[in-house]
């Protein structure tokens, strides 16, 4: 039952589109196709990659129906509140980084638990639960920071921002390790397969003896965990916490994760798809700048491209079923 | 009647009444006629957008681009008035058509290209935002202070003392109620929302209905845009986005108080008024604005949780 | 300045966002002047996210530009400036004073804050209750200066009370948001108990404030704000407008001046740490009309 | 071999308004195949779901291996060695065969999943236990229904720890060849001492493989057959329905009149060059194995799929349907094979479902006239004897047979000229079957053209005037049903060799 060549090509069509685009950008700009640019692209994608790991986990465990299935829109807000807590502790309260991180972890755990309770306990639509949670978290963040920027000069944070490991940006190395850990857990272990089954078909999973509720709960906790981890990189990126960064991150996260589904031959949300999606979105931004596209037009081109890819993915999937 | 059954029947209503009493208690102004009118007036635009959203959600979709439709409605109308000297009613028509254009794009993406509504309308949101920015050379407002009084009256006029925007919102609400809850069009929309394949086999032209519904929803949101632009006599690019969350929240609060958990017009109305009351009440309480932001978020989560819990107790 | 040139130079222009009139005009001024001087522009836009804005400087660094003009932004950009200047790329800031910048081109924010304070105090006869929209005081240094000095001036008027808590405007959909908040405020403070509303750092919300006052028939409440873009000057110029005072900036000129400063730098001139671009205090209907003309926005009849 | 493996005693379960199980006993001995039969709504699925831990019983006890289960949960039951092959194809569409077979029982080492080993095991299991070749890498969504059923079975059995396997109507989507394979597998399991509960509406299957049979009626025990013979079926039927059924099929001769539906050289992916004509007053059957192109043909006629070439005429006028709505407008009605997915809007009421296709006729100025629509639904539920007689009931809550009647009612209400029935009685009990057959017969009498596609040869022979046989996407025979034997028809559908079949 092997697929014919043409179908396999269709399966990777979205990847081909982007490969062509990047080749074009590379020809147009002398700097785009270089290792330095690649490092820059991945470095800038780091916070999005990490929150997308969280979202991908929730989607994998909850199913990819964005309204009724699994979605967690509160991850960026979680990252922002954790960043605010850490920045506040470090700069205003004079606490140590580990203590600040533990405090932030507590906050993230509470958020994850509330999300899980709302979705699993009360059976609230995840879209709704996490969207409203996001609003609440952003509000609480404002109380913590009084809507002010809090700068951070902690050594570790600065190392994550500027440091290198084996000559590669520290944040990229750390994120790569994190991605591998996530990938192994979700795609290469029994636990991960059960998580995937839970999202693939709740009924099927339950009948196979999988405790689906537990997995959905875990997915929200993991998402909050991803938000917590991301906060450190958010702090590093901004050398502190700046108000109002969650909105952009939210859009990029959703985009990256669901764009990733278009990259997957099975057309489902996967971890590596989400990571690739985040990197591609970041590469588009850098690429457009490097060939001097009018800044007012970049959003339009980005949006159109994404629609093109998602449409091609949807058309090719329909063609096979 | 047990406590549980009382809660199951009236849970959210009790919460609403509790908040109402609380605000009346802490703020002497809350209960005044003027302030109640303020709440209703401030809810008019949100209600119109939430109704468009109700239609889409009832059909099993979601529309993240209602803000763009709102903006297009405002932009088309203001430009028609300002640059083409159109009569106010012509401008209204053009505005609604501008909004419908957004719906058309959604419909083509969702019905024609079979992209999921979430992704498609997210894409429309990106493309639409960018078009707005390009069109306004980066996002500057288009102000038209000397717009015809009739057009301004869409927002600030009144009929027998009732503000026009409230009348418009009520009219849209009534039309939506009839269409969605009483007409056979609505019945078919609900059938599509519940089980698309079955509706298709039952001979409902699903694709055509979805096409029409997405356009209708966007056109409705454009009416909100007309009022919005009349309110401040200008078109502010990307203004519509700020209504998205409230619209979604209102629809789902409304669905939560429906016996079968379906999106519905009356529920949406209740949801919008509830959100409006909270916003107004917190404004009147004299809290620090950061604290207010936190409280309104926490109230939103709690209210939604209660609404859903109430349903579970049935 | 006819001798100035940016021929063969590539200049990065980073702006935090372009939705607001001020930001966009400063950006356009910088871009067009760089191009007029024969330079090539690499433009980047942060989409109103200070962190994205900061990140954009890394892209400019990797593009190997000759100089960077950075418009607005918060502390997140400092390490990026440090990296740029470390790589020998001079940074010219706009409205953002930085130790790593070669020069900051800006309006005199101190003057703006005190001037608008005096104008407002005079307009309400030195006493009364005033409300203020002031969400950005803590977030941006320039806003801190403007709102802080406004308050400093008001300390001289014991009869003026600033209503607590202060109000917060939203950045997105600012006029409509301010309109609704003003309506709520008006129902709280009936006729005779509120004398003025001030917007602490800019003036888009003032459009909605004026709208609400007119709707509620409360044009006895006076409005003051800062920036003085064409839209708000037009409102001020209307008959009987409650919007009585403003301090107009010249954002396009500011951007353009920053670009000229880049050229001056390359021409070997020594620049002062800050270049101040003139602001135009605007008082009353006639003042608005005059300013509108003076700033080259056209004429208002 | 009289030692009891499973003993369910006095199981009582009520749902709001329904006493689904009323002190029911079910005993299964080690190594036996135990049949469970009963009309639709008799309580078969409910007692199985009680055993599975899906429903909590109101009363009664469950003993497995002589030990009373303190808590009947999916896990405790699974640990006790009970496996379920559910009627629904619960599978993840985007999983591979291997992933599906090992779902919930993945094998892993310290380094992670043993993907290769699992795949080899799965493929070997299909080969040896089920006699099929199936690549472990194929995605479920690329499989046919029958293959998915096999995956489901493999999943339940692959760990080789099963003591009791419960099959809920496993053969419904299978062809007779596959059924034989399945039976072979079942017998092999039995040799290993594994007991089975076998739920089916096909009594021939029951008499074929079951050792003992429990009959339920109205949520109560209605008898147990400790010895099952080939000729036990009539006795079972009378226990099930509480009366004798001698006439399953109405026997009217139709005088075929003018042609109504004409198809010429219709081609699509799954079938080729199909031509057929259905006249007024005529019931035409389409026989064929699952995968013979029968299903795609029906979908294509109804506008669900597009043909690549060929013509379709109604009353002599060429038509091209791009969607079912156009077919409906041309007077065609489809009773689909998957009524839960395609037939009903499960969360709408019986009334709404009955009126869904003909809403225009119960509306005034496009507003729904509720009095009219309720009247229509009430009348339809009388005519078809839909139980419960509550038109406000949600369609989801009806039993299979009653759900089918609602679908039928919708089209009777719409008044279509051409009825296409795809597997009209799958999962429908004998009593309801008779009623449905009678309604089909009445339609033909009234001048409607009927096209029945079915995998039940007996049904086709009993019901139709003519049968077209499809094989590998082509019509290979057209036979009159007068004096047609089941074995002949089966021989035609399987492409030759006459086989022993279950009716
Ligand atoms: N969850 C439920 N809620 C309410 N009623 C139920 C529920 N499950 C089953 N019933 C009712 O219980 C009775 C027994 O149903 P059950 O499904 O066990 O019958 P069955 O023998 O499996 O029928 P079929 O042959 O159609 O499969 C029916 O009247 C059914 O309507
Ligand atoms: N949630 C529910 N509430 C009420 N009744 C239900 C519910 N779920 C199922 N039922 C009833 O349970 C019965 C059995 O459902 P099930 O899914 O087992 O189908 P079935 O009866 O086996 O159908 P078929 O006869 O087609 O095989 C149906 O008669 C239905 O009325
Ligand atoms: Mg059953
Ligand atoms: Mg059944």
mmCIF file of C-alpha atoms in Angstrom, chain C:
data_model
loop_
_atom_site.group_PDB
_atom_site.id
_atom_site.type_symbol
_atom_site.label_atom_id
_atom_site.label_comp_id
_atom_site.label_asym_id
_atom_site.label_seq_id
_atom_site.Cartn_x
_atom_site.Cartn_y
_atom_site.Cartn_z
ATOM 1 C CA UNK C 1 23.202 71.751 4.632
ATOM 2 C CA UNK C 2 23.472 71.229 0.894
ATOM 3 C CA UNK C 3 26.809 69.482 1.259
ATOM 4 C CA UNK C 4 25.376 66.577 3.276
ATOM 5 C CA UNK C 5 25.202 63.203 1.604
ATOM 6 C CA UNK C 6 24.581 59.571 2.457
ATOM 7 C CA UNK C 7 25.681 58.347 -0.932
ATOM 8 C CA UNK C 8 26.543 54.657 -0.877
ATOM 9 C CA UNK C 9 25.490 54.296 2.719
ATOM 10 C CA UNK C 10 22.936 51.815 3.944
ATOM 11 C CA UNK C 11 20.950 53.070 6.882
ATOM 12 C CA UNK C 12 18.723 50.860 9.012
ATOM 13 C CA UNK C 13 15.582 52.580 10.229
ATOM 14 C CA UNK C 14 13.880 50.773 13.106
ATOM 15 C CA UNK C 15 10.532 51.960 14.384
ATOM 16 C CA UNK C 16 8.614 50.404 17.250
ATOM 17 C CA UNK C 17 5.291 50.652 15.417
ATOM 18 C CA UNK C 18 3.565 52.639 12.746
ATOM 19 C CA UNK C 19 -0.082 52.768 13.759
ATOM 20 C CA UNK C 20 0.244 56.024 15.570
ATOM 21 C CA UNK C 21 0.582 59.266 13.640
ATOM 22 C CA UNK C 22 3.681 60.342 15.491
ATOM 23 C CA UNK C 23 5.595 57.089 15.023
ATOM 24 C CA UNK C 24 4.681 56.833 11.382
ATOM 25 C CA UNK C 25 5.595 60.402 10.570
ATOM 26 C CA UNK C 26 8.947 60.154 12.309
ATOM 27 C CA UNK C 27 9.587 56.939 10.387
ATOM 28 C CA UNK C 28 8.539 58.469 7.069
ATOM 29 C CA UNK C 29 10.618 61.557 7.722
ATOM 30 C CA UNK C 30 13.714 59.494 8.438
ATOM 31 C CA UNK C 31 13.219 57.164 5.487
ATOM 32 C CA UNK C 32 12.549 59.876 2.935
ATOM 33 C CA UNK C 33 15.433 62.027 4.082
ATOM 34 C CA UNK C 34 17.893 59.148 3.974
ATOM 35 C CA UNK C 35 16.737 58.447 0.447
ATOM 36 C CA UNK C 36 16.946 62.122 -0.541
ATOM 37 C CA UNK C 37 20.512 62.160 0.694
ATOM 38 C CA UNK C 38 21.294 59.236 -1.588
ATOM 39 C CA UNK C 39 21.336 56.512 1.034
ATOM 40 C CA UNK C 40 19.679 53.118 0.958
ATOM 41 C CA UNK C 41 17.152 52.318 3.676
ATOM 42 C CA UNK C 42 16.625 48.997 5.416
ATOM 43 C CA UNK C 43 13.341 49.597 7.232
ATOM 44 C CA UNK C 44 12.091 47.453 10.112
ATOM 45 C CA UNK C 45 8.852 47.753 12.054
ATOM 46 C CA UNK C 46 8.299 46.265 15.519
ATOM 47 C CA UNK C 47 4.533 46.102 15.203
ATOM 48 C CA UNK C 48 4.191 47.921 18.555
ATOM 49 C CA UNK C 49 6.031 45.189 20.411
ATOM 50 C CA UNK C 50 9.099 46.520 22.197
ATOM 51 C CA UNK C 51 10.755 43.129 22.174
ATOM 52 C CA UNK C 52 10.253 42.625 18.463
ATOM 53 C CA UNK C 53 11.569 46.151 17.976
ATOM 54 C CA UNK C 54 14.666 45.217 19.949
ATOM 55 C CA UNK C 55 15.116 42.006 17.973
ATOM 56 C CA UNK C 56 14.921 43.950 14.744
ATOM 57 C CA UNK C 57 18.187 45.650 15.615
ATOM 58 C CA UNK C 58 19.882 42.268 15.462
ATOM 59 C CA UNK C 59 18.664 41.895 11.904
ATOM 60 C CA UNK C 60 20.077 45.306 11.050
ATOM 61 C CA UNK C 61 23.342 44.246 12.612
ATOM 62 C CA UNK C 62 23.444 41.111 10.513
ATOM 63 C CA UNK C 63 22.608 43.127 7.411
ATOM 64 C CA UNK C 64 25.757 45.119 7.961
ATOM 65 C CA UNK C 65 24.196 48.570 7.752
ATOM 66 C CA UNK C 66 26.385 51.638 8.115
ATOM 67 C CA UNK C 67 24.235 53.348 10.734
ATOM 68 C CA UNK C 68 20.936 52.818 12.521
ATOM 69 C CA UNK C 69 18.153 55.256 13.238
ATOM 70 C CA UNK C 70 16.049 53.830 16.065
ATOM 71 C CA UNK C 71 12.699 55.423 16.752
ATOM 72 C CA UNK C 72 11.172 55.052 20.244
ATOM 73 C CA UNK C 73 11.427 51.736 22.091
ATOM 74 C CA UNK C 74 12.059 50.896 25.725
ATOM 75 C CA UNK C 75 15.011 49.533 27.673
ATOM 76 C CA UNK C 76 14.932 46.298 25.704
ATOM 77 C CA UNK C 77 16.932 47.975 22.935
ATOM 78 C CA UNK C 78 19.904 48.986 25.068
ATOM 79 C CA UNK C 79 21.917 45.764 24.705
ATOM 80 C CA UNK C 80 21.234 45.868 20.983
ATOM 81 C CA UNK C 81 22.534 49.415 20.790
ATOM 82 C CA UNK C 82 25.567 48.291 22.711
ATOM 83 C CA UNK C 83 26.166 45.488 20.224
ATOM 84 C CA UNK C 84 25.685 47.809 17.258
ATOM 85 C CA UNK C 85 28.058 50.456 18.515
ATOM 86 C CA UNK C 86 30.449 47.710 19.529
ATOM 87 C CA UNK C 87 30.453 46.624 15.884
ATOM 88 C CA UNK C 88 31.227 50.187 14.861
ATOM 89 C CA UNK C 89 27.715 50.966 13.715
ATOM 90 C CA UNK C 90 26.596 54.313 15.142
ATOM 91 C CA UNK C 91 23.062 54.455 16.525
ATOM 92 C CA UNK C 92 20.931 57.568 16.211
ATOM 93 C CA UNK C 93 17.916 57.466 18.428
ATOM 94 C CA UNK C 94 14.650 59.301 18.205
ATOM 95 C CA UNK C 95 12.827 60.083 21.431
ATOM 96 C CA UNK C 96 14.933 57.580 23.322
ATOM 97 C CA UNK C 97 18.002 58.703 25.223
ATOM 98 C CA UNK C 98 20.594 55.942 25.360
ATOM 99 C CA UNK C 99 24.197 55.754 26.593
ATOM 100 C CA UNK C 100 25.062 53.791 23.466
ATOM 101 C CA UNK C 101 23.507 56.248 21.054
ATOM 102 C CA UNK C 102 25.511 58.820 19.156
ATOM 103 C CA UNK C 103 22.695 61.317 19.222
ATOM 104 C CA UNK C 104 19.059 61.529 20.265
ATOM 105 C CA UNK C 105 16.733 63.695 18.249
ATOM 106 C CA UNK C 106 13.663 64.626 20.199
ATOM 107 C CA UNK C 107 11.140 67.240 21.115
ATOM 108 C CA UNK C 108 11.761 69.071 24.327
ATOM 109 C CA UNK C 109 9.563 66.871 26.473
ATOM 110 C CA UNK C 110 10.264 68.934 29.590
ATOM 111 C CA UNK C 111 8.973 71.997 27.871
ATOM 112 C CA UNK C 112 5.928 70.124 26.562
ATOM 113 C CA UNK C 113 4.986 68.900 30.025
ATOM 114 C CA UNK C 114 5.311 72.233 31.746
ATOM 115 C CA UNK C 115 3.652 74.164 28.934
ATOM 116 C CA UNK C 116 0.588 71.991 28.802
ATOM 117 C CA UNK C 117 0.399 72.142 32.595
ATOM 118 C CA UNK C 118 0.343 75.918 32.565
ATOM 119 C CA UNK C 119 -2.138 76.068 29.694
ATOM 120 C CA UNK C 120 -4.518 73.747 31.437
ATOM 121 C CA UNK C 121 -4.277 75.505 34.760
ATOM 122 C CA UNK C 122 -4.984 78.813 33.069
ATOM 123 C CA UNK C 123 -7.879 77.413 31.075
ATOM 124 C CA UNK C 124 -9.731 76.297 34.197
ATOM 125 C CA UNK C 125 -8.888 79.419 36.128
ATOM 126 C CA UNK C 126 -6.363 77.819 38.399
ATOM 127 C CA UNK C 127 -8.742 75.574 40.294
ATOM 128 C CA UNK C 128 -11.023 72.623 39.856
ATOM 129 C CA UNK C 129 -11.065 68.859 39.369
ATOM 130 C CA UNK C 130 -9.148 67.328 36.515
ATOM 131 C CA UNK C 131 -9.030 63.750 35.267
ATOM 132 C CA UNK C 132 -6.051 62.330 33.428
ATOM 133 C CA UNK C 133 -5.521 59.466 30.986
ATOM 134 C CA UNK C 134 -2.080 58.317 31.896
ATOM 135 C CA UNK C 135 -1.388 54.654 31.163
ATOM 136 C CA UNK C 136 2.056 55.142 29.715
ATOM 137 C CA UNK C 137 3.711 57.274 32.379
ATOM 138 C CA UNK C 138 5.436 54.278 33.871
ATOM 139 C CA UNK C 139 6.096 52.456 30.643
ATOM 140 C CA UNK C 140 7.946 55.048 28.582
ATOM 141 C CA UNK C 141 10.474 57.565 29.780
ATOM 142 C CA UNK C 142 9.261 60.352 27.508
ATOM 143 C CA UNK C 143 5.763 59.902 28.888
ATOM 144 C CA UNK C 144 7.152 59.948 32.391
ATOM 145 C CA UNK C 145 8.761 63.321 31.683
ATOM 146 C CA UNK C 146 5.642 64.808 30.118
ATOM 147 C CA UNK C 147 3.139 63.620 32.702
ATOM 148 C CA UNK C 148 5.539 64.157 35.572
ATOM 149 C CA UNK C 149 6.185 67.790 34.679
ATOM 150 C CA UNK C 150 2.505 68.394 34.073
ATOM 151 C CA UNK C 151 1.887 67.252 37.643
ATOM 152 C CA UNK C 152 4.854 69.289 38.853
ATOM 153 C CA UNK C 153 3.340 72.437 37.434
ATOM 154 C CA UNK C 154 -0.039 71.677 38.944
ATOM 155 C CA UNK C 155 1.553 71.507 42.384
ATOM 156 C CA UNK C 156 1.673 75.290 42.192
ATOM 157 C CA UNK C 157 -2.107 75.362 42.032
ATOM 158 C CA UNK C 158 -3.465 74.120 45.328
ATOM 159 C CA UNK C 159 -6.991 74.574 44.034
ATOM 160 C CA UNK C 160 -6.537 71.901 41.359
ATOM 161 C CA UNK C 161 -7.237 68.307 42.299
ATOM 162 C CA UNK C 162 -6.253 65.383 40.116
ATOM 163 C CA UNK C 163 -9.054 62.854 40.304
ATOM 164 C CA UNK C 164 -7.894 59.465 41.576
ATOM 165 C CA UNK C 165 -7.475 56.879 40.303
ATOM 166 C CA UNK C 166 -5.979 58.022 37.054
ATOM 167 C CA UNK C 167 -7.554 56.575 33.918
ATOM 168 C CA UNK C 168 -5.859 54.216 31.491
ATOM 169 C CA UNK C 169 -6.258 54.505 27.773
ATOM 170 C CA UNK C 170 -5.788 51.583 25.441
ATOM 171 C CA UNK C 171 -3.352 51.763 22.614
ATOM 172 C CA UNK C 172 -5.582 49.987 20.132
ATOM 173 C CA UNK C 173 -8.891 51.634 19.265
ATOM 174 C CA UNK C 174 -7.867 54.457 21.578
ATOM 175 C CA UNK C 175 -10.518 57.059 20.667
ATOM 176 C CA UNK C 176 -13.468 54.705 21.115
ATOM 177 C CA UNK C 177 -12.051 53.300 24.335
ATOM 178 C CA UNK C 178 -11.505 56.802 25.730
ATOM 179 C CA UNK C 179 -14.990 57.783 24.627
ATOM 180 C CA UNK C 180 -16.604 55.022 26.664
ATOM 181 C CA UNK C 181 -14.419 55.658 29.688
ATOM 182 C CA UNK C 182 -15.229 59.346 29.516
ATOM 183 C CA UNK C 183 -18.953 58.637 29.391
ATOM 184 C CA UNK C 184 -18.594 56.488 32.496
ATOM 185 C CA UNK C 185 -16.551 59.241 34.124
ATOM 186 C CA UNK C 186 -19.173 61.846 33.313
ATOM 187 C CA UNK C 187 -21.938 59.855 34.934
ATOM 188 C CA UNK C 188 -19.746 59.693 38.025
ATOM 189 C CA UNK C 189 -18.956 63.415 38.055
ATOM 190 C CA UNK C 190 -22.084 65.411 37.334
ATOM 191 C CA UNK C 191 -22.157 68.919 35.932
ATOM 192 C CA UNK C 192 -19.909 71.292 37.886
ATOM 193 C CA UNK C 193 -17.752 68.654 39.553
ATOM 194 C CA UNK C 194 -15.334 68.063 36.689
ATOM 195 C CA UNK C 195 -13.407 70.820 34.970
ATOM 196 C CA UNK C 196 -10.888 69.269 32.628
ATOM 197 C CA UNK C 197 -9.594 66.037 31.165
ATOM 198 C CA UNK C 198 -5.974 65.728 30.178
ATOM 199 C CA UNK C 199 -4.311 63.016 28.106
ATOM 200 C CA UNK C 200 -0.840 62.607 29.537
ATOM 201 C CA UNK C 201 1.396 61.600 26.660
ATOM 202 C CA UNK C 202 -0.397 61.871 23.334
ATOM 203 C CA UNK C 203 -3.737 62.921 21.921
ATOM 204 C CA UNK C 204 -5.542 60.131 20.065
ATOM 205 C CA UNK C 205 -7.729 59.398 23.121
ATOM 206 C CA UNK C 206 -8.663 63.083 23.230
ATOM 207 C CA UNK C 207 -10.657 62.559 20.028
ATOM 208 C CA UNK C 208 -12.940 60.171 21.892
ATOM 209 C CA UNK C 209 -12.975 62.358 24.987
ATOM 210 C CA UNK C 210 -14.225 65.348 22.982
ATOM 211 C CA UNK C 211 -16.786 63.123 21.294
ATOM 212 C CA UNK C 212 -18.118 61.934 24.640
ATOM 213 C CA UNK C 213 -18.312 65.472 25.995
ATOM 214 C CA UNK C 214 -20.278 66.627 22.978
ATOM 215 C CA UNK C 215 -22.581 63.621 23.150
ATOM 216 C CA UNK C 216 -23.295 64.194 26.804
ATOM 217 C CA UNK C 217 -23.642 67.958 26.318
ATOM 218 C CA UNK C 218 -20.822 68.573 28.761
ATOM 219 C CA UNK C 219 -18.547 70.783 26.678
ATOM 220 C CA UNK C 220 -17.938 72.833 29.799
ATOM 221 C CA UNK C 221 -15.306 70.233 30.599
ATOM 222 C CA UNK C 222 -12.070 71.284 28.895
ATOM 223 C CA UNK C 223 -9.648 68.957 27.176
ATOM 224 C CA UNK C 224 -5.885 69.172 26.861
ATOM 225 C CA UNK C 225 -3.395 66.767 25.329
ATOM 226 C CA UNK C 226 -0.029 66.493 23.590
ATOM 227 C CA UNK C 227 1.240 65.840 20.046
ATOM 228 C CA UNK C 228 -0.957 68.046 17.900
ATOM 229 C CA UNK C 229 -1.367 65.956 14.796
ATOM 230 C CA UNK C 230 -3.578 67.294 12.014
ATOM 231 C CA UNK C 231 -6.628 65.340 13.221
ATOM 232 C CA UNK C 232 -6.581 66.819 16.678
ATOM 233 C CA UNK C 233 -5.708 70.307 15.510
ATOM 234 C CA UNK C 234 -8.769 70.129 13.271
ATOM 235 C CA UNK C 235 -10.915 69.298 16.281
ATOM 236 C CA UNK C 236 -9.400 72.109 18.284
ATOM 237 C CA UNK C 237 -10.122 74.535 15.466
ATOM 238 C CA UNK C 238 -13.857 73.853 15.591
ATOM 239 C CA UNK C 239 -16.200 76.478 16.961
ATOM 240 C CA UNK C 240 -16.738 76.013 20.680
ATOM 241 C CA UNK C 241 -14.468 73.002 20.886
ATOM 242 C CA UNK C 242 -13.723 71.943 24.459
ATOM 243 C CA UNK C 243 -10.279 70.865 23.270
ATOM 244 C CA UNK C 244 -8.443 74.016 24.236
ATOM 245 C CA UNK C 245 -4.728 73.353 24.491
ATOM 246 C CA UNK C 246 -2.072 71.156 22.971
ATOM 247 C CA UNK C 247 1.609 71.158 22.242
ATOM 248 C CA UNK C 248 2.280 70.119 18.678
ATOM 249 C CA UNK C 249 5.375 68.214 17.744
ATOM 250 C CA UNK C 250 6.961 67.920 14.341
ATOM 251 C CA UNK C 251 7.549 64.198 14.033
ATOM 252 C CA UNK C 252 8.387 64.274 10.353
ATOM 253 C CA UNK C 253 10.993 66.920 10.992
ATOM 254 C CA UNK C 254 12.324 64.934 13.926
ATOM 255 C CA UNK C 255 12.803 61.836 11.753
ATOM 256 C CA UNK C 256 14.299 63.920 9.037
ATOM 257 C CA UNK C 257 16.632 65.657 11.468
ATOM 258 C CA UNK C 258 17.809 62.292 12.754
ATOM 259 C CA UNK C 259 18.672 61.322 9.196
ATOM 260 C CA UNK C 260 20.505 64.609 8.679
ATOM 261 C CA UNK C 261 22.404 63.945 11.873
ATOM 262 C CA UNK C 262 23.549 60.643 10.438
ATOM 263 C CA UNK C 263 24.859 62.477 7.411
ATOM 264 C CA UNK C 264 26.502 65.093 9.623
ATOM 265 C CA UNK C 265 28.176 62.332 11.566
ATOM 266 C CA UNK C 266 29.579 60.781 8.421
ATOM 267 C CA UNK C 267 30.672 64.219 7.274
ATOM 268 C CA UNK C 268 32.822 64.332 10.359
ATOM 269 C CA UNK C 269 30.797 66.825 12.359
ATOM 270 C CA UNK C 270 30.598 66.392 16.096
ATOM 271 C CA UNK C 271 27.070 66.099 17.340
ATOM 272 C CA UNK C 272 25.680 67.034 20.700
ATOM 273 C CA UNK C 273 24.118 64.141 22.615
ATOM 274 C CA UNK C 274 20.633 65.527 21.945
ATOM 275 C CA UNK C 275 19.129 67.529 19.126
ATOM 276 C CA UNK C 276 15.920 69.255 20.090
ATOM 277 C CA UNK C 277 13.348 69.935 17.446
ATOM 278 C CA UNK C 278 11.050 72.818 18.035
ATOM 279 C CA UNK C 279 7.568 72.188 19.392
ATOM 280 C CA UNK C 280 4.575 74.428 18.760
ATOM 281 C CA UNK C 281 2.358 75.282 21.709
ATOM 282 C CA UNK C 282 -1.240 75.469 20.577
ATOM 283 C CA UNK C 283 -3.820 77.486 22.457
ATOM 284 C CA UNK C 284 -7.473 77.759 21.521
ATOM 285 C CA UNK C 285 -9.296 77.742 18.240
ATOM 286 C CA UNK C 286 -7.168 80.375 16.552
ATOM 287 C CA UNK C 287 -3.987 78.854 17.830
ATOM 288 C CA UNK C 288 -5.007 75.555 16.281
ATOM 289 C CA UNK C 289 -5.671 77.108 12.910
ATOM 290 C CA UNK C 290 -2.334 78.909 12.973
ATOM 291 C CA UNK C 291 -0.436 75.804 14.021
ATOM 292 C CA UNK C 292 -2.148 73.724 11.348
ATOM 293 C CA UNK C 293 -0.869 76.124 8.722
ATOM 294 C CA UNK C 294 2.511 76.587 10.290
ATOM 295 C CA UNK C 295 3.153 72.853 10.404
ATOM 296 C CA UNK C 296 2.302 72.519 6.745
ATOM 297 C CA UNK C 297 -0.887 70.502 7.111
ATOM 298 C CA UNK C 298 -2.841 72.952 4.943
ATOM 299 C CA UNK C 299 -5.386 75.537 5.986
ATOM 300 C CA UNK C 300 -8.484 75.281 8.152
ATOM 301 C CA UNK C 301 -11.343 77.679 7.530
#
